[in-house]
């Protein structure tokens, strides 16, 4: 009879699962071509042809527009920059509230703070972990101007309902699809479902170029504002004849030619990489579905999940074993499971202490802010339940895992279940 690795038995996996690796000869050749040219970035922060960047940046943007069927793709040096630029382009500012998710990478919420807005945290849906439309409605006040929705773990948010709410209240919607490139919702790509969508090309994402981000939109005016914010807007507006100066403080958010060349090659691989993720997740879900106390990722009808992580819900009441203990047992088998994902963002010191810009608590203390926001523990009970009690996630779906690796994952789960009574 086997013995749990936690108690000294031999683990299901003696060696770690393969790492995710997407960089190959194509990317190497593309980078070498840039180096041979010698122009590593062609951007100029003045109103000139080079205001829009060099040939690889342009090629990437046109390819991204064609792939995602959008009018504009604006490349940047990260998705964080993209979120910031999107909030700036939206024209919101001090005194305004932006509804955000508490269950995401911190940048999806701090983008609102960067422009002096107040992030208001709505709760998530307990099945997809994305913002719940009902909770969004409950958070709307006369101050609300925008919503930042996140397609967390790769599952698109409930965008039809959210866009309907936005239309009723005249709100701008930004979709953070950093974790969902290639995922679809009613036959449209995640990231293209809102006024602006933001993708990440950072090393940890489905496709990457080191550091990078892309914002997409079908709105010509928003696209031009994004390009201005990306590239020193304040010194460009006069010669370009820009009259709407709201949030036209510029940055250097520009992508280099090297990153753009890599990203163009990565985009060609996206469909294949995603298809592997979906196939792996479908296999795991079929195999793990029967296990008591485990709820595999739910996929809503008309959705293709992006499976950035394989996120499952765990019910300790059904197994009699705590989530921490269960994860420790599986991790000991060589199959690392993460607990809870990120802490609800409003519990971080920035929000608890309400200190962001300067020492006097701007924007929370801004006299022009007429609202009253709460960051108390308990404001988002579903998020807190997922983080503190139920959610487990593993990097179990990526394209470098072979069938034998996936079978090991399943064997690991089954082994822990066989011994579950020993874990008390
Ligand atoms: C990774 C990530 C970001 C930030 O992406 P960067 O390119 O690293 O700035 C934003 N939002 C979500 C949901 C992410 O996962």
Coordinates of C-alpha atoms and ligand atoms in Angstrom, one line a residue:
X1 CA 0.0 0.0 0.0
X2 CA 1.4 3.4 -1.0
X3 CA 2.3 6.0 1.6
X4 CA 1.7 9.7 1.3
X5 CA 4.8 11.7 0.5
X6 CA 3.8 14.0 3.3
X7 CA 4.5 11.1 5.7
X8 CA 7.7 9.9 4.0
X9 CA 6.3 7.9 1.1
X10 CA 7.7 8.3 -2.4
X11 CA 6.0 11.1 -4.2
X12 CA 3.9 10.6 -7.4
X13 CA 6.3 13.0 -9.1
X14 CA 9.9 12.5 -8.3
X15 CA 10.9 15.4 -10.6
X16 CA 9.1 18.7 -11.0
X17 CA 6.5 19.2 -13.7
X18 CA 7.9 20.7 -16.9
X19 CA 8.2 24.5 -17.0
X20 CA 6.2 26.5 -19.5
X21 CA 8.4 27.5 -22.3
X22 CA 7.2 29.2 -25.5
X23 CA 10.4 30.8 -26.9
X24 CA 11.9 29.1 -29.9
X25 CA 13.9 29.6 -33.0
X26 CA 11.3 31.9 -34.5
X27 CA 11.8 34.4 -31.6
X28 CA 15.6 34.1 -31.8
X29 CA 15.6 34.9 -35.5
X30 CA 13.3 37.8 -35.0
X31 CA 15.5 39.3 -32.3
X32 CA 18.7 38.8 -34.3
X33 CA 17.1 40.7 -37.2
X34 CA 16.4 43.7 -34.9
X35 CA 20.0 43.6 -33.6
X36 CA 21.3 43.5 -37.2
X37 CA 19.2 46.6 -38.0
X38 CA 20.6 48.3 -34.9
X39 CA 17.5 50.3 -34.2
X40 CA 16.2 48.9 -30.9
X41 CA 13.4 51.5 -30.5
X42 CA 12.3 54.1 -33.1
X43 CA 9.9 56.0 -30.9
X44 CA 10.2 59.8 -30.8
X45 CA 8.3 61.8 -28.2
X46 CA 7.4 64.6 -30.6
X47 CA 4.7 65.0 -33.3
X48 CA 6.5 63.2 -36.1
X49 CA 6.1 60.0 -38.1
X50 CA 8.1 58.2 -35.4
X51 CA 5.6 59.3 -32.7
X52 CA 3.9 55.9 -33.4
X53 CA 7.1 53.8 -33.1
X54 CA 9.2 51.8 -35.4
X55 CA 8.5 49.0 -37.9
X56 CA 8.2 46.1 -35.5
X57 CA 6.0 48.0 -33.1
X58 CA 3.7 48.9 -36.1
X59 CA 3.8 45.3 -37.4
X60 CA 2.8 43.9 -34.1
X61 CA 0.0 46.4 -33.7
X62 CA -1.5 45.7 -37.1
X63 CA -1.2 41.9 -36.6
X64 CA -2.9 42.2 -33.2
X65 CA -5.7 44.3 -34.7
X66 CA -6.3 41.7 -37.4
X67 CA -6.2 38.7 -35.0
X68 CA -8.6 40.2 -32.5
X69 CA -10.7 42.0 -35.1
X70 CA -10.4 45.4 -33.6
X71 CA -9.7 48.9 -35.1
X72 CA -6.8 49.7 -32.8
X73 CA -4.1 47.9 -30.9
X74 CA -1.7 50.1 -28.9
X75 CA 1.4 48.4 -27.6
X76 CA 3.0 49.4 -24.3
X77 CA 5.8 48.3 -22.0
X78 CA 3.4 46.4 -19.7
X79 CA -0.3 45.7 -19.0
X80 CA 0.1 47.8 -15.9
X81 CA 1.0 50.8 -18.2
X82 CA -1.9 49.7 -20.4
X83 CA -4.4 49.8 -17.5
X84 CA -3.0 53.2 -16.4
X85 CA -3.3 54.6 -20.0
X86 CA -6.8 53.2 -20.4
X87 CA -8.0 54.9 -17.2
X88 CA -6.3 58.1 -18.4
X89 CA -7.8 57.9 -21.8
X90 CA -11.3 57.4 -20.2
X91 CA -11.0 61.0 -18.9
X92 CA -11.8 60.2 -15.3
X93 CA -10.1 61.9 -12.4
X94 CA -10.3 63.0 -8.8
X95 CA -13.7 62.8 -7.3
X96 CA -14.7 59.9 -9.5
X97 CA -15.3 56.3 -8.4
X98 CA -14.1 53.3 -10.5
X99 CA -15.6 49.9 -9.7
X100 CA -12.9 47.3 -9.6
X101 CA -12.4 43.6 -8.7
X102 CA -10.7 42.8 -5.4
X103 CA -9.6 39.4 -6.7
X104 CA -6.9 40.2 -9.2
X105 CA -3.4 41.4 -9.7
X106 CA -3.1 44.7 -7.8
X107 CA -2.5 46.8 -10.9
X108 CA -6.1 46.3 -12.1
X109 CA -7.2 48.5 -9.1
X110 CA -4.2 50.9 -8.7
X111 CA -4.8 52.1 -12.3
X112 CA -7.8 54.0 -10.9
X113 CA -5.7 55.5 -8.1
X114 CA -3.1 56.7 -10.6
X115 CA -5.6 59.2 -11.9
X116 CA -6.8 60.2 -8.4
X117 CA -10.0 58.1 -8.7
X118 CA -11.4 56.1 -5.8
X119 CA -11.4 52.3 -6.4
X120 CA -14.7 50.8 -5.2
X121 CA -14.5 47.0 -4.8
X122 CA -17.4 45.0 -6.0
X123 CA -17.7 41.3 -5.2
X124 CA -17.0 38.4 -7.5
X125 CA -19.1 35.6 -8.9
X126 CA -18.5 32.4 -6.9
X127 CA -18.3 30.2 -10.0
X128 CA -16.1 32.3 -12.4
X129 CA -14.3 34.5 -9.8
X130 CA -14.9 37.5 -12.1
X131 CA -16.9 40.6 -11.0
X132 CA -20.5 39.8 -10.4
X133 CA -22.9 42.0 -12.4
X134 CA -25.3 42.1 -9.4
X135 CA -22.5 43.4 -7.1
X136 CA -21.5 46.0 -9.7
X137 CA -25.0 47.3 -9.7
X138 CA -25.0 47.6 -5.9
X139 CA -21.8 49.6 -6.0
X140 CA -22.9 52.2 -8.4
X141 CA -23.3 55.7 -7.0
X142 CA -23.6 59.2 -8.5
X143 CA -19.8 59.3 -8.5
X144 CA -19.2 56.1 -10.5
X145 CA -17.6 56.8 -13.9
X146 CA -15.9 53.5 -15.0
X147 CA -15.6 49.8 -14.3
X148 CA -12.4 47.7 -14.6
X149 CA -13.5 44.1 -15.2
X150 CA -11.0 41.3 -15.0
X151 CA -11.2 38.0 -16.9
X152 CA -9.6 36.2 -14.0
X153 CA -7.8 32.9 -14.5
X154 CA -8.7 33.1 -18.2
X155 CA -12.5 33.0 -17.9
X156 CA -14.2 36.0 -19.5
X157 CA -16.4 38.1 -17.2
X158 CA -20.2 38.3 -17.7
X159 CA -19.7 41.0 -20.3
X160 CA -23.2 41.2 -21.9
X161 CA -24.7 42.1 -18.5
X162 CA -21.9 44.4 -17.5
X163 CA -22.0 46.4 -20.8
X164 CA -25.8 46.7 -20.3
X165 CA -25.2 48.1 -16.8
X166 CA -22.6 50.5 -18.2
X167 CA -24.9 51.7 -20.9
X168 CA -27.7 52.4 -18.4
X169 CA -25.3 54.5 -16.2
X170 CA -23.1 55.9 -18.9
X171 CA -19.9 54.3 -17.6
X172 CA -16.7 53.4 -19.5
X173 CA -15.7 49.8 -19.2
X174 CA -12.1 48.5 -19.3
X175 CA -11.5 44.8 -19.6
X176 CA -8.3 43.5 -18.1
X177 CA -7.7 40.4 -20.2
X178 CA -4.1 39.9 -19.1
X179 CA -4.9 36.3 -18.2
X180 CA -7.3 35.6 -21.1
X181 CA -5.7 36.1 -24.5
X182 CA -7.5 33.9 -26.9
X183 CA -10.4 33.1 -24.6
X184 CA -13.8 33.8 -26.1
X185 CA -17.2 34.9 -25.1
X186 CA -20.2 34.4 -27.5
X187 CA -17.7 34.0 -30.3
X188 CA -15.8 37.2 -29.6
X189 CA -12.3 37.4 -28.1
X190 CA -11.9 38.4 -24.4
X191 CA -10.4 41.9 -24.4
X192 CA -12.6 43.1 -27.2
X193 CA -15.9 43.1 -25.2
X194 CA -15.6 46.5 -23.5
X195 CA -14.6 50.0 -24.5
X196 CA -11.0 49.1 -24.0
X197 CA -9.3 45.8 -23.4
X198 CA -5.8 45.2 -21.9
X199 CA -3.5 42.3 -22.5
X200 CA -0.2 41.4 -20.8
X201 CA 2.9 40.1 -22.5
X202 CA 4.9 39.6 -19.3
X203 CA 6.9 36.5 -18.8
X204 CA 4.3 34.7 -16.8
X205 CA 1.4 35.0 -19.2
X206 CA 0.1 32.7 -22.0
X207 CA 2.3 34.5 -24.6
X208 CA 5.1 36.9 -23.7
X209 CA 7.9 39.1 -24.8
X210 CA 9.7 39.8 -21.5
X211 CA 7.6 42.8 -20.5
X212 CA 4.8 44.2 -22.6
X213 CA 1.2 45.0 -22.9
X214 CA -1.5 45.8 -25.5
X215 CA -4.6 47.9 -25.3
X216 CA -7.3 47.4 -27.9
X217 CA -10.3 49.5 -28.7
X218 CA -12.7 50.2 -31.6
X219 CA -12.9 53.9 -30.6
X220 CA -10.6 56.2 -32.7
X221 CA -10.6 58.9 -30.0
X222 CA -9.7 56.6 -27.1
X223 CA -7.0 55.0 -29.3
X224 CA -5.4 58.4 -30.0
X225 CA -5.5 59.3 -26.3
X226 CA -3.8 56.0 -25.4
X227 CA -1.0 56.7 -27.9
X228 CA -0.5 60.2 -26.5
X229 CA -0.4 59.0 -22.9
X230 CA 2.1 56.3 -24.0
X231 CA 4.5 58.8 -25.5
X232 CA 4.9 62.2 -23.7
X233 CA 1.5 63.6 -24.5
X234 CA 2.2 67.0 -23.0
X235 CA 4.8 67.9 -25.5
X236 CA 2.9 66.5 -28.5
X237 CA -0.6 68.0 -28.0
X238 CA 0.1 71.4 -29.4
X239 CA 1.7 70.4 -32.7
X240 CA -0.9 67.6 -33.1
X241 CA -3.7 70.0 -32.5
X242 CA -5.2 68.1 -29.6
X243 CA -7.9 70.1 -27.8
X244 CA -9.1 67.7 -25.1
X245 CA -6.3 68.1 -22.6
X246 CA -7.9 66.1 -19.8
X247 CA -5.3 63.6 -18.5
X248 CA -2.8 64.5 -21.2
X249 CA 0.1 64.1 -18.9
X250 CA 2.4 61.8 -20.8
X251 CA 4.7 58.9 -19.9
X252 CA 7.2 56.7 -21.6
X253 CA 5.1 53.5 -21.8
X254 CA 6.7 52.5 -25.1
X255 CA 7.6 49.0 -26.2
X256 CA 10.9 48.4 -27.8
X257 CA 11.5 46.8 -31.3
X258 CA 13.0 43.7 -29.7
X259 CA 9.9 43.0 -27.6
X260 CA 7.6 43.8 -30.5
X261 CA 9.5 41.4 -32.7
X262 CA 9.2 38.6 -30.1
X263 CA 5.5 39.4 -29.5
X264 CA 4.7 39.1 -33.2
X265 CA 6.1 35.6 -33.2
X266 CA 4.3 34.7 -30.0
X267 CA 1.0 35.9 -31.4
X268 CA 1.3 33.3 -34.2
X269 CA 1.6 30.6 -31.5
X270 CA -1.3 31.8 -29.4
X271 CA -4.0 29.5 -30.8
X272 CA -1.8 26.4 -30.5
X273 CA -0.8 27.2 -27.0
X274 CA -4.3 27.9 -25.9
X275 CA -5.7 24.8 -27.6
X276 CA -3.2 22.8 -25.4
X277 CA -4.4 24.5 -22.3
X278 CA -8.0 23.8 -23.1
X279 CA -7.3 20.1 -23.9
X280 CA -5.3 19.7 -20.7
X281 CA -8.0 21.3 -18.5
X282 CA -10.8 19.3 -20.2
X283 CA -8.9 16.1 -19.3
X284 CA -8.3 17.1 -15.7
X285 CA -11.9 18.2 -15.3
X286 CA -13.2 14.8 -16.6
X287 CA -10.8 12.9 -14.3
X288 CA -11.3 15.0 -11.1
X289 CA -15.1 15.7 -11.4
X290 CA -16.2 12.8 -9.3
X291 CA -14.0 13.6 -6.3
X292 CA -16.0 14.8 -3.3
X293 CA -15.3 18.3 -2.1
X294 CA -13.6 19.3 -5.4
X295 CA -15.3 21.6 -7.9
X296 CA -13.3 21.9 -11.1
X297 CA -13.3 25.2 -13.1
X298 CA -16.8 26.1 -14.3
X299 CA -17.1 27.2 -17.9
X300 CA -20.2 29.2 -18.8
X301 CA -22.1 28.4 -22.0
X302 CA -20.6 30.2 -25.1
X303 CA -17.3 30.6 -23.3
X304 CA -13.9 29.3 -24.3
X305 CA -11.8 29.5 -21.1
X306 CA -8.2 30.7 -21.3
X307 CA -7.0 28.5 -18.3
X308 CA -4.2 30.7 -17.1
X309 CA -4.5 28.7 -13.9
X310 CA -6.5 25.6 -13.2
X311 CA -8.6 27.0 -10.3
X312 CA -10.7 24.6 -8.2
X313 CA -13.0 25.1 -5.3
X314 CA -12.3 22.9 -2.3
X315 CA -14.9 22.1 0.4
X316 CA -13.3 21.0 3.6
X317 CA -16.6 20.1 5.1
X318 CA -17.0 17.3 2.6
X319 CA -13.5 15.9 3.0
X320 CA -13.0 16.5 6.7
X321 CA -9.5 17.8 5.9
X322 CA -8.5 21.5 5.9
X323 CA -7.6 23.2 2.6
X324 CA -4.1 23.9 3.9
X325 CA -3.5 20.2 4.8
X326 CA -4.9 19.0 1.5
X327 CA -2.7 21.3 -0.5
X328 CA 0.3 20.4 1.6
X329 CA -0.3 16.7 0.9
X330 CA -0.6 17.2 -2.9
X331 CA 2.4 19.5 -3.0
X332 CA 4.4 16.9 -1.2
X333 CA 3.5 14.5 -4.1
X334 CA 5.4 16.9 -6.4
X335 CA 2.2 18.7 -7.6
X336 CA 2.3 22.2 -6.2
X337 CA -1.1 23.7 -5.4
X338 CA -1.5 27.4 -4.5
X339 CA -3.9 28.6 -1.8
X340 CA -6.5 31.3 -2.3
X341 CA -4.8 33.4 -5.0
X342 CA -4.1 37.0 -4.0
X343 CA -5.4 38.6 -0.9
X344 CA -8.6 40.7 -1.5
X345 CA -6.9 43.9 -2.6
X346 CA -8.7 46.2 -0.2
X347 CA -7.0 44.5 2.7
X348 CA -3.6 45.7 1.6
X349 CA -2.1 48.6 3.6
X350 CA -2.6 51.1 0.8
X351 CA -6.4 50.8 1.3
X352 CA -6.4 50.0 5.0
X353 CA -4.3 53.1 5.8
X354 CA -5.7 55.1 2.9
X355 CA -2.4 56.6 2.0
X356 CA -1.6 56.8 -1.7
X357 CA -0.3 60.2 -2.9
X358 CA 1.5 62.5 -0.4
X359 CA 1.0 62.0 3.3
X360 CA -2.4 63.5 3.6
X361 CA -4.4 60.6 2.1
X362 CA -5.0 61.8 -1.4
X363 CA -7.3 60.8 -3.2
X364 CA -9.3 59.4 -0.3
X365 CA -9.3 62.7 1.5
X366 CA -9.9 64.9 -1.6
X367 CA -12.5 67.5 -0.7
X368 CA -14.1 67.2 -4.1
X369 CA -14.9 63.5 -3.5
X370 CA -18.6 63.3 -2.5
X371 CA -18.8 59.6 -1.9
X372 CA -18.0 57.4 1.0
X373 CA -16.1 54.2 0.2
X374 CA -15.5 51.3 2.6
X375 CA -12.5 49.0 2.6
X376 CA -13.6 47.1 5.8
X377 CA -13.0 43.4 6.0
X378 CA -16.3 41.8 5.0
X379 CA -17.3 44.1 2.1
X380 CA -16.8 41.3 -0.4
X381 CA -17.7 38.1 1.3
X382 CA -17.4 35.8 -1.8
X383 CA -13.9 37.0 -2.5
X384 CA -12.9 36.5 1.1
X385 CA -14.4 33.1 1.2
X386 CA -12.5 32.1 -2.0
X387 CA -9.3 33.6 -0.7
X388 CA -9.3 32.4 2.9
X389 CA -11.3 29.1 2.6
X390 CA -12.1 27.6 -0.8
X391 CA -9.8 28.3 -3.7
X392 CA -6.9 26.1 -4.8
X393 CA -5.0 26.6 -8.0
X394 CA -2.3 24.9 -10.0
X395 CA -0.3 25.6 -13.1
X396 CA -1.6 22.3 -14.5
X397 CA -2.7 23.2 -18.0
X398 CA 0.2 24.7 -19.9
X399 CA 1.4 23.5 -23.3
X400 CA 4.6 21.8 -22.1
X401 CA 2.7 19.3 -20.0
X402 CA 2.4 16.0 -21.7
X403 CA -0.3 13.4 -21.2
X404 CA 1.9 11.5 -18.7
X405 CA 2.3 14.7 -16.7
X406 CA -1.5 15.2 -16.6
X407 CA -2.0 11.6 -15.6
X408 CA 0.4 12.2 -12.7
X409 CA -1.7 15.2 -11.6
X410 CA -4.7 12.9 -11.5
X411 CA -2.8 10.2 -9.8
X412 CA -1.7 12.7 -7.1
X413 CA -5.3 13.8 -6.4
X414 CA -6.5 10.2 -6.3
X415 CA -3.7 9.1 -3.9
X416 CA -4.4 12.0 -1.5
X417 CA -8.1 11.0 -1.6
X418 CA -7.2 7.3 -0.8
X419 CA -5.4 8.5 2.3
X420 CA -7.7 11.3 3.2
X421 CA -8.6 9.9 6.6
X422 CA -4.9 10.0 7.6
X423 CA -4.7 13.7 7.1
X424 CA -6.8 14.7 10.1
Ligands
LIG1 C1 -0.2 40.1 -15.0 C2 -1.4 40.9 -14.8 C3 -1.4 42.3 -15.0 C4 -0.2 43.1 -15.1 O1 0.5 42.7 -16.3 P1 2.0 43.3 -16.5 O2 2.2 43.2 -17.9 O3 2.9 42.5 -15.6 O4 2.0 44.8 -16.0 C5 -2.6 42.9 -14.8 N1 -3.8 42.3 -14.6 C6 -3.8 40.9 -14.4 C7 -5.1 40.3 -14.2 C8 -2.6 40.2 -14.5 O5 -2.7 38.9 -14.4

